[in-house]
PDB file of C-alpha atoms in Angstrom:
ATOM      1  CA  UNK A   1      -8.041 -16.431   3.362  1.00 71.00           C
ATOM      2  CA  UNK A   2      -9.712 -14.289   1.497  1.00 82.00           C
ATOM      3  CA  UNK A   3      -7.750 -11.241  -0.117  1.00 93.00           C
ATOM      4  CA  UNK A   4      -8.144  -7.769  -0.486  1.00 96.00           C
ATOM      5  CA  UNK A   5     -11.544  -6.108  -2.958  1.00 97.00           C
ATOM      6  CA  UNK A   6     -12.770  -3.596  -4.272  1.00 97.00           C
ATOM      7  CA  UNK A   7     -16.082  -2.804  -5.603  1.00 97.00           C
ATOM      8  CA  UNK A   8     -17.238  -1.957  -8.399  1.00 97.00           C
ATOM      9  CA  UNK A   9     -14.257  -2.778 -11.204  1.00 96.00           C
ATOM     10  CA  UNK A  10     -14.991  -0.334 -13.510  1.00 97.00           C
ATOM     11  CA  UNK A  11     -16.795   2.852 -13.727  1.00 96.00           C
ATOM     12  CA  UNK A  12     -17.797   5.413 -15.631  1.00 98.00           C
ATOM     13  CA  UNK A  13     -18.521   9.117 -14.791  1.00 97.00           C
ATOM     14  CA  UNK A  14     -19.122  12.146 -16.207  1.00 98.00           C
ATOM     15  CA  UNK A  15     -17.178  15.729 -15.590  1.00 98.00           C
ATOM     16  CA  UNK A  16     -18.204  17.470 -12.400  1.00 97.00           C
ATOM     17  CA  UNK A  17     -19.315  14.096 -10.949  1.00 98.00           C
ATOM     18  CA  UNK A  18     -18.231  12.328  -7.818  1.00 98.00           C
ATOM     19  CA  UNK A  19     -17.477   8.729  -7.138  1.00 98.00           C
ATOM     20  CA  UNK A  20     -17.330   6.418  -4.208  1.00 98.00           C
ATOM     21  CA  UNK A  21     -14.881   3.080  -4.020  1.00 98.00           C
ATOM     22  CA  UNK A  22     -14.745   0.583  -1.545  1.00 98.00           C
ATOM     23  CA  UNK A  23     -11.910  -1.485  -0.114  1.00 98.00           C
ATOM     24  CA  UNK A  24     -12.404  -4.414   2.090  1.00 98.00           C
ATOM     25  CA  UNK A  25      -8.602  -5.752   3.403  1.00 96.00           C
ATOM     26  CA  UNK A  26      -7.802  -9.148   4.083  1.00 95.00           C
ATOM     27  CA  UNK A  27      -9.154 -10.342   7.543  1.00 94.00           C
ATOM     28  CA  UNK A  28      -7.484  -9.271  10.055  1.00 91.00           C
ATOM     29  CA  UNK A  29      -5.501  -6.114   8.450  1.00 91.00           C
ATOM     30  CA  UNK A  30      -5.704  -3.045  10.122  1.00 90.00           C
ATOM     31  CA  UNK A  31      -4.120  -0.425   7.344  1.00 91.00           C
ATOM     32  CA  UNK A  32      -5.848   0.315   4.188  1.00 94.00           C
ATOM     33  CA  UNK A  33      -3.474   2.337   1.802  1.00 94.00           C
ATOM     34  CA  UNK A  34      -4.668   3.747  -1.578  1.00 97.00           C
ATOM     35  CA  UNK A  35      -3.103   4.316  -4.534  1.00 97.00           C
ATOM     36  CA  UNK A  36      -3.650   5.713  -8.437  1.00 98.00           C
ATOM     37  CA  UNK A  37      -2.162   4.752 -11.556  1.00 97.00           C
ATOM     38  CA  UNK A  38      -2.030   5.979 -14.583  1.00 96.00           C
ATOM     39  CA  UNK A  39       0.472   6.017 -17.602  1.00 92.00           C
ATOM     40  CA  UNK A  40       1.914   9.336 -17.003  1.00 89.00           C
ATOM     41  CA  UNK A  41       2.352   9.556 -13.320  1.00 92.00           C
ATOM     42  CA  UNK A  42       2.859   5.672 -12.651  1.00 93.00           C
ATOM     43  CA  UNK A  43       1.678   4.601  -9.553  1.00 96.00           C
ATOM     44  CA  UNK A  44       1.049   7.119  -6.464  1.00 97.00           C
ATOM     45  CA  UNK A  45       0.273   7.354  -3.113  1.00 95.00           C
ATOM     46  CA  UNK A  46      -3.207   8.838  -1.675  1.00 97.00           C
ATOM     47  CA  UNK A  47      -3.679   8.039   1.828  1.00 93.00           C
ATOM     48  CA  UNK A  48      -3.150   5.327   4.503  1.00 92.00           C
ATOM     49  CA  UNK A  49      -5.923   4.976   6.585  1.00 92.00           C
ATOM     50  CA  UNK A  50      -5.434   2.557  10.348  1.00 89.00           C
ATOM     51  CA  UNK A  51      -7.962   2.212  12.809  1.00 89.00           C
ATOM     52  CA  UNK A  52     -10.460   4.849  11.484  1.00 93.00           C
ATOM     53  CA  UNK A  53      -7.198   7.598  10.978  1.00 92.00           C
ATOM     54  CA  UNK A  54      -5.908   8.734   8.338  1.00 92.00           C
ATOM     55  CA  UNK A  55      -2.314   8.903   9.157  1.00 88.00           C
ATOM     56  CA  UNK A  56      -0.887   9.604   5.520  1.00 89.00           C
ATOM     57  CA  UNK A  57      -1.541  11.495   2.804  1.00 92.00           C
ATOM     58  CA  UNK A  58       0.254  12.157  -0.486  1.00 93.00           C
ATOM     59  CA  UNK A  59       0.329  15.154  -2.374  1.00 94.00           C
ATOM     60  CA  UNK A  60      -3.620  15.176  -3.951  1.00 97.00           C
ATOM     61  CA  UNK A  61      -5.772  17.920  -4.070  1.00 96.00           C
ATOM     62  CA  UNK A  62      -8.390  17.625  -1.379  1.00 96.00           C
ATOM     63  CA  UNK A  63     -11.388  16.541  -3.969  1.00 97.00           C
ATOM     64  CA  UNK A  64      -9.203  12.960  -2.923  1.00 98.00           C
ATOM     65  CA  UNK A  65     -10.671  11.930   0.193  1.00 97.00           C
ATOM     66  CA  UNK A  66     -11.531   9.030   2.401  1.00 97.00           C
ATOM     67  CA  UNK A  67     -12.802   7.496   4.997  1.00 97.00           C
ATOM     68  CA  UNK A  68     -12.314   3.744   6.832  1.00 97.00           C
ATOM     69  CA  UNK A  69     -14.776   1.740   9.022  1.00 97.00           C
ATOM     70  CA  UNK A  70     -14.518   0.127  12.568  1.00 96.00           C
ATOM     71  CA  UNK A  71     -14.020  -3.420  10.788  1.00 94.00           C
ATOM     72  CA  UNK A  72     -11.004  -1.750   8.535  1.00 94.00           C
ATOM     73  CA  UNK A  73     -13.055  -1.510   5.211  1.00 97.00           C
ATOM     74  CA  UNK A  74     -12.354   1.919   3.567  1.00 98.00           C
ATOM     75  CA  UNK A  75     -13.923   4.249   0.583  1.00 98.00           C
ATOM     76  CA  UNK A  76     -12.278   6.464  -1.183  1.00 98.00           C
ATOM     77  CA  UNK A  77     -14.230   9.600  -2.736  1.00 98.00           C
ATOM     78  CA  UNK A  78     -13.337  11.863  -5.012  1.00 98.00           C
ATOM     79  CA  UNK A  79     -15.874  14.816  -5.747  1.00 95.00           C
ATOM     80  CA  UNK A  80     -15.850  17.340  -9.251  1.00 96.00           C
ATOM     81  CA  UNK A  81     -14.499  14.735 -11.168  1.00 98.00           C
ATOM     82  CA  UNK A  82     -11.905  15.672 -13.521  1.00 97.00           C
ATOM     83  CA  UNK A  83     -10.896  14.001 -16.997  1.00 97.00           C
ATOM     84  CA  UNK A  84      -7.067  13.547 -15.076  1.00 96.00           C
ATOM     85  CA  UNK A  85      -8.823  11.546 -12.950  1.00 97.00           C
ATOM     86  CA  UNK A  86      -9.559   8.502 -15.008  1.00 98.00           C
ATOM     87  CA  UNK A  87      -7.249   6.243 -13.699  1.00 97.00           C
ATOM     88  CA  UNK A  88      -7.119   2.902 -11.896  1.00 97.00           C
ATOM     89  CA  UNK A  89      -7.518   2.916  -8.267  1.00 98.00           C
ATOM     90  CA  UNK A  90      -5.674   0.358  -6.210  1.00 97.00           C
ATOM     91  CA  UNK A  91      -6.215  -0.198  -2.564  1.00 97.00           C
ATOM     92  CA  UNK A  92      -3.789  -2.231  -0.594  1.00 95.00           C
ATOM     93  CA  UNK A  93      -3.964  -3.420   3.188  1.00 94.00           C
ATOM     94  CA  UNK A  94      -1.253  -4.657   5.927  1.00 90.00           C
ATOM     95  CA  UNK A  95      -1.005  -6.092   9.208  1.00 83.00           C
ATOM     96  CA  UNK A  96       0.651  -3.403  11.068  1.00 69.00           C
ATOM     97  CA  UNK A  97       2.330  -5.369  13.166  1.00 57.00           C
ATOM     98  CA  UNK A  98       6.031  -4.921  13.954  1.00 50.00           C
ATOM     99  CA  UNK A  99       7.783  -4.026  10.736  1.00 48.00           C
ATOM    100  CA  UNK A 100       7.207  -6.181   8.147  1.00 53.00           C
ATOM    101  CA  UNK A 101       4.705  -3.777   6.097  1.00 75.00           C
ATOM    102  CA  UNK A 102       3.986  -5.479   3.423  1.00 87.00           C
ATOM    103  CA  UNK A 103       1.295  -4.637   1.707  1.00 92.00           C
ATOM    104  CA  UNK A 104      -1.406  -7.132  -0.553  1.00 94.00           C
ATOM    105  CA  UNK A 105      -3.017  -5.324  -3.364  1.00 96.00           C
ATOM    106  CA  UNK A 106      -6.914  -5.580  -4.486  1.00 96.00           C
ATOM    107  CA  UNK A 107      -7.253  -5.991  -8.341  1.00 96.00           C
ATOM    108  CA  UNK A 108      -8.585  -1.992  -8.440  1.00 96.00           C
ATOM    109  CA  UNK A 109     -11.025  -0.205  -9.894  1.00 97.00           C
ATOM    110  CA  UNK A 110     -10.501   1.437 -13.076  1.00 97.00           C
ATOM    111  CA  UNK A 111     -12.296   4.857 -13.346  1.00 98.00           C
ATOM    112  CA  UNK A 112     -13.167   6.327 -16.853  1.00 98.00           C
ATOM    113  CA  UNK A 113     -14.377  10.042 -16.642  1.00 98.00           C
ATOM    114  CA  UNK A 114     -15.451  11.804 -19.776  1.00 97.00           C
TER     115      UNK A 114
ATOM    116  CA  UNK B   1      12.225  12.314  -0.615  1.00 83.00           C
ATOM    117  CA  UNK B   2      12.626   9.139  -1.430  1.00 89.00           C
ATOM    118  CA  UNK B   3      12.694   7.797  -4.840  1.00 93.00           C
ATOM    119  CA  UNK B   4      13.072   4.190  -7.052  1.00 96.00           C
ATOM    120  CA  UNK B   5      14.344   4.502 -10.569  1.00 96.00           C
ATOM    121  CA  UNK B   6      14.094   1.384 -12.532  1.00 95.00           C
ATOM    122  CA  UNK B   7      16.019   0.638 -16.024  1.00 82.00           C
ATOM    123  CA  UNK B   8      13.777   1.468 -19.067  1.00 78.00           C
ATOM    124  CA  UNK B   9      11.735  -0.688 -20.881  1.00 82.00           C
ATOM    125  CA  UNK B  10      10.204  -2.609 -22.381  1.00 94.00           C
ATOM    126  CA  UNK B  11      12.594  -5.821 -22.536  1.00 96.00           C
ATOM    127  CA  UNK B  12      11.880  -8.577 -24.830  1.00 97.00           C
ATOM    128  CA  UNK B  13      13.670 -11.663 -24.102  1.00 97.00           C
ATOM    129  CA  UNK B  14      12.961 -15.272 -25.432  1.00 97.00           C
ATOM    130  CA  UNK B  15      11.839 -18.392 -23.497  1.00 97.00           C
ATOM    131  CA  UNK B  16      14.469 -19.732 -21.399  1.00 97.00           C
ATOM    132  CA  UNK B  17      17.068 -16.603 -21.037  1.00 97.00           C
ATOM    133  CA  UNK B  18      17.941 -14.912 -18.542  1.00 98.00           C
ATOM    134  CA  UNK B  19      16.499 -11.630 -16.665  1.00 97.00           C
ATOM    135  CA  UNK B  20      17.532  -8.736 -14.998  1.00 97.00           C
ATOM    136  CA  UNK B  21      16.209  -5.857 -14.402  1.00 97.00           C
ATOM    137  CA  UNK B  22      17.843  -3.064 -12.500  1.00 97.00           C
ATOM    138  CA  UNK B  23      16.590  -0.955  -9.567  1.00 98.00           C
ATOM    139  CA  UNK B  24      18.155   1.469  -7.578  1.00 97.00           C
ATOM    140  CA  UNK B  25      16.905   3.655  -4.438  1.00 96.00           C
ATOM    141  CA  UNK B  26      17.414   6.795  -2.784  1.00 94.00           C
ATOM    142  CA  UNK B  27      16.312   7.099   0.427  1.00 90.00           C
ATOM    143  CA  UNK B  28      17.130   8.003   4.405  1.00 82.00           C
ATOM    144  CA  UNK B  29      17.474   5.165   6.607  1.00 81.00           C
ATOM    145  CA  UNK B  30      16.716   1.596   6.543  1.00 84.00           C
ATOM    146  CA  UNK B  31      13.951   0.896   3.629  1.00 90.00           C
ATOM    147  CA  UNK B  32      12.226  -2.588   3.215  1.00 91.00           C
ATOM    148  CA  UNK B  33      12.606  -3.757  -0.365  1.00 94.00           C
ATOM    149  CA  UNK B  34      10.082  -4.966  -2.792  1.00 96.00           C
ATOM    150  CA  UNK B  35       8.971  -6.409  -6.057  1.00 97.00           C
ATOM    151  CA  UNK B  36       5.680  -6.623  -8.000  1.00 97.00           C
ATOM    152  CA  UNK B  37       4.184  -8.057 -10.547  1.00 98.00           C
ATOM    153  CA  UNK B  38       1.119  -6.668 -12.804  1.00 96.00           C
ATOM    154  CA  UNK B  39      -0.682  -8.930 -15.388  1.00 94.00           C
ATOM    155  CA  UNK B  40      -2.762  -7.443 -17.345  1.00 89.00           C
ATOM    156  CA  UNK B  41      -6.297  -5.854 -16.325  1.00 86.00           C
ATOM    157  CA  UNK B  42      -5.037  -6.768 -12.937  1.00 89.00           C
ATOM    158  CA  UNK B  43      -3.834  -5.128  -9.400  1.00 92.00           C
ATOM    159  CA  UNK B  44      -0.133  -5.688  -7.674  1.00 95.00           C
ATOM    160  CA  UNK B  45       0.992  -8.906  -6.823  1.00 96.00           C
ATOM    161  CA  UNK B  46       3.951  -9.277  -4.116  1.00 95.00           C
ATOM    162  CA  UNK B  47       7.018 -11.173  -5.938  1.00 97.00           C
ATOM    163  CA  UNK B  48       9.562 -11.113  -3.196  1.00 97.00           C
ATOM    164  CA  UNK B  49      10.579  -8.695  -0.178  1.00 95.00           C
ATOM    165  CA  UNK B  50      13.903  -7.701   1.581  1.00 94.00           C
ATOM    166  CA  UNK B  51      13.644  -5.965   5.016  1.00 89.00           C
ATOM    167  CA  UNK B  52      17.410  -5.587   5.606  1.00 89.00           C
ATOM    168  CA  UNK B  53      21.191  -5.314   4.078  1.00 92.00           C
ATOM    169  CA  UNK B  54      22.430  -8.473   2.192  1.00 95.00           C
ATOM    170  CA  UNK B  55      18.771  -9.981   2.865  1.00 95.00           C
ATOM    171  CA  UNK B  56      17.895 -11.883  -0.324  1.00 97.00           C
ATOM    172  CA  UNK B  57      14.039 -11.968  -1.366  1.00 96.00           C
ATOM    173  CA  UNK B  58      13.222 -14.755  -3.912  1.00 97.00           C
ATOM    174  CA  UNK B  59      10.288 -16.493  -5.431  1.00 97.00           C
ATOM    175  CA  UNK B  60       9.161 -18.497  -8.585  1.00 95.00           C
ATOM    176  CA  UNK B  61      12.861 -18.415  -9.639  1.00 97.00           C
ATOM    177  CA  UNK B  62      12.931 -14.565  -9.103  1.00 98.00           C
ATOM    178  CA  UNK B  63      15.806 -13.272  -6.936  1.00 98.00           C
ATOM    179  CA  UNK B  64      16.630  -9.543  -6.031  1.00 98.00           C
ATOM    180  CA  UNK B  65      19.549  -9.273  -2.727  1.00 98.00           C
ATOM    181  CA  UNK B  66      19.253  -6.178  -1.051  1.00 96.00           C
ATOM    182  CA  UNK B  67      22.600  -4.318  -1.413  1.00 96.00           C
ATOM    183  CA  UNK B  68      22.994  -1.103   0.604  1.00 93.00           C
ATOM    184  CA  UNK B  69      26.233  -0.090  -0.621  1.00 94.00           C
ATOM    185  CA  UNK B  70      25.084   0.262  -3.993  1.00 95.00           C
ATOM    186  CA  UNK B  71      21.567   0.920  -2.924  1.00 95.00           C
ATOM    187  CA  UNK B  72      19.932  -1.513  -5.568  1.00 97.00           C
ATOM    188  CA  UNK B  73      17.785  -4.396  -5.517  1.00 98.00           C
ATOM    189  CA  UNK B  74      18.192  -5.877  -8.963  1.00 98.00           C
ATOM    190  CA  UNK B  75      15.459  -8.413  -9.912  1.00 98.00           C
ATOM    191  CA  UNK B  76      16.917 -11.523 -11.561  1.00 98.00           C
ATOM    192  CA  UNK B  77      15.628 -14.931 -13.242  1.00 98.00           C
ATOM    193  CA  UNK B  78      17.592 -17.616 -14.419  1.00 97.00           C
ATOM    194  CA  UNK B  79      15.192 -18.775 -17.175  1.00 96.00           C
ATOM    195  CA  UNK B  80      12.310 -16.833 -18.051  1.00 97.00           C
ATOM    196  CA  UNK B  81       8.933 -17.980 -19.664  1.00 97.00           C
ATOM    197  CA  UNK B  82       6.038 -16.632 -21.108  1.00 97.00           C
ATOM    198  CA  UNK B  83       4.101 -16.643 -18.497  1.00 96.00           C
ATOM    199  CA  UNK B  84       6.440 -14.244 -16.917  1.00 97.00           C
ATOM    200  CA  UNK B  85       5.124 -11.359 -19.494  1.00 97.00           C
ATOM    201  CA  UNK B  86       4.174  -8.368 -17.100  1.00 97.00           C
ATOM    202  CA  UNK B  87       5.082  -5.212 -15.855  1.00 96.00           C
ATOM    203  CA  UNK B  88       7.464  -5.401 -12.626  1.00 97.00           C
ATOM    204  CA  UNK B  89       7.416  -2.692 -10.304  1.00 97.00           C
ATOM    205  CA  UNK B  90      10.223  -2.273  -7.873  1.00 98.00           C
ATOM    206  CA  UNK B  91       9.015  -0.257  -4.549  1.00 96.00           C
ATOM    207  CA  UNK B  92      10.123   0.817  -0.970  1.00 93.00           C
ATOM    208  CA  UNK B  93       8.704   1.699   2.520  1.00 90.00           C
ATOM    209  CA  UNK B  94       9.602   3.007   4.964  1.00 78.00           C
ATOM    210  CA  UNK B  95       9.496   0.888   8.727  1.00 66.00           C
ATOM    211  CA  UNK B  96       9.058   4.285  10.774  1.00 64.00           C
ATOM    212  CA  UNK B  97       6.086   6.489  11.186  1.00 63.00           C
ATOM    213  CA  UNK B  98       5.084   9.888  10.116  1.00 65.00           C
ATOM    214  CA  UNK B  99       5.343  10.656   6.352  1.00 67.00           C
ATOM    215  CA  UNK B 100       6.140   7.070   5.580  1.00 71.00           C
ATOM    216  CA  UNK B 101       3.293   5.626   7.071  1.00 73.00           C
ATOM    217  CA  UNK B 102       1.520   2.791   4.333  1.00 80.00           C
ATOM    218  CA  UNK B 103       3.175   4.442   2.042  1.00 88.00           C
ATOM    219  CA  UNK B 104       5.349   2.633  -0.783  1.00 92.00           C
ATOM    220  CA  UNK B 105       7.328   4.199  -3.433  1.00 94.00           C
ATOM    221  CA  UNK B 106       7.443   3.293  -6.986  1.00 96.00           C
ATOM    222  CA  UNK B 107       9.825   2.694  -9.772  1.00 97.00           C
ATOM    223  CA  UNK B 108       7.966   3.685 -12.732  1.00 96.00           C
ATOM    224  CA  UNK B 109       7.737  -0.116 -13.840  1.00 96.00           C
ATOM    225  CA  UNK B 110       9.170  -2.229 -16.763  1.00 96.00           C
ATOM    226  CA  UNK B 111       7.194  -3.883 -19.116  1.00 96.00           C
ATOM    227  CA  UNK B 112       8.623  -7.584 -19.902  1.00 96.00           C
ATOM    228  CA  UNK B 113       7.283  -9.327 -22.995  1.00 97.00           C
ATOM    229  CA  UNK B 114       8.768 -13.238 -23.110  1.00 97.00           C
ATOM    230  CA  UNK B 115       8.388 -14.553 -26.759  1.00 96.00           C
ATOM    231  CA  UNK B 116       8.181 -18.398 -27.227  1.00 95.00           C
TER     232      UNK B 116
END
């Protein structure tokens, strides 16, 4: 089975900008969860998108939003791009069924803004 | 809120000796434990998981045991190699709904460098 990607792997914008990634979970997983890295504030939570809802979202401004599909892939956008925002993006999806949550990681996109 | 605090880093160990590296939790209720592993240029890979009290995850030698008196979930190898150079992160979730839902909370992660 195939596992969880995310398109494209690296990008480059400019101030002011805004970007688009995409997350396709592994077949079959209904929750798509973001996250962003970076070396200061390690690894934190965006939102948690399942069946087209976002039902979670972490403490991001609201140029930080996204969006998921009826067959569970999900984009993240994030408009005015900011130099803070260069970062890599990890998506993550789950089953969602009963309570094991674990979640399988895509190999992220890493975002350069200058 | 919840929150995972993992011992600072980096550790440098040589081939063959043995690991630990400690993480403890804070957190309401009954978390599901994890570990993972980051090479390099890459995303999260799962290690090992514990959903419950006493529960021991384990996996390519790692072992962490879930305790929930001392709310820790220390990740242990008996003999490391350098293939195990990475950053671990220890995390938690939450099994009930609202603000924890898909969400998983990070130690800040410790960089392991395994020298021949």
């Amino acid at each position: 089975k195939a596992g969880v990607t995310q398109t494209p792997r690296y990008l480059i914008k400019t101030r002011g900008q805004q970007v688009t990634l995409s997350c396709s979970p592994i077949s079959g997983h209904r929750s798509v969860s973001w996250y962003q890295q970076t070396p200061g504030q390690g690894l934190q939570f965006l939102f948690e998108y399942f069946s087209e809802t976002q039902r979670n979202k972490g403490n991001f401004p609201g140029r930080f939003s996204g969006r998921q599909f009826s067959n569970s892939r999900s984009e993240m956008n994030v408009s005015t791009l900011e130099l803070g925002d260069s970062a890599l993006y990890l998506c993550a999806s789950s089953l969602r069924r009963g309570i094991q949550e674990t979640q399988y990681f895509g190999p992220g996109t890493r975002l350069l803004v200058l | 809120g919840d929150s995972v605090t993992q011992m600072e880093g980096p550790v440098t160990l040589s081939e063959e000796a043995f690991l630990t590296i400690n993480c403890t939790y804070t957190a309401t209720g009954y978390p599901s434990l994890f570990w993972y592993v980051q090479y390099p240029g890459e995303g999260l890979q799962l290690l090992l998981k514990a959903t419950k009290a006493d529960d021991k995850g384990s996996n390519k030698g790692f072992e962490a045991t879930y305790r929930k008196e001392t709310t820790s979930f220390h990740l242990e190898k008996g003999s490391v190699q350098v293939s195990d150079s990475a950053v671990y992160f220890c995390a938690l979730t939450h099994n009930a709904g609202g603000t924890s839902y898909g969400k998983l909370t990070f130690g800040q992660g410790t960089i392991l460098t395994v020298h021949p």
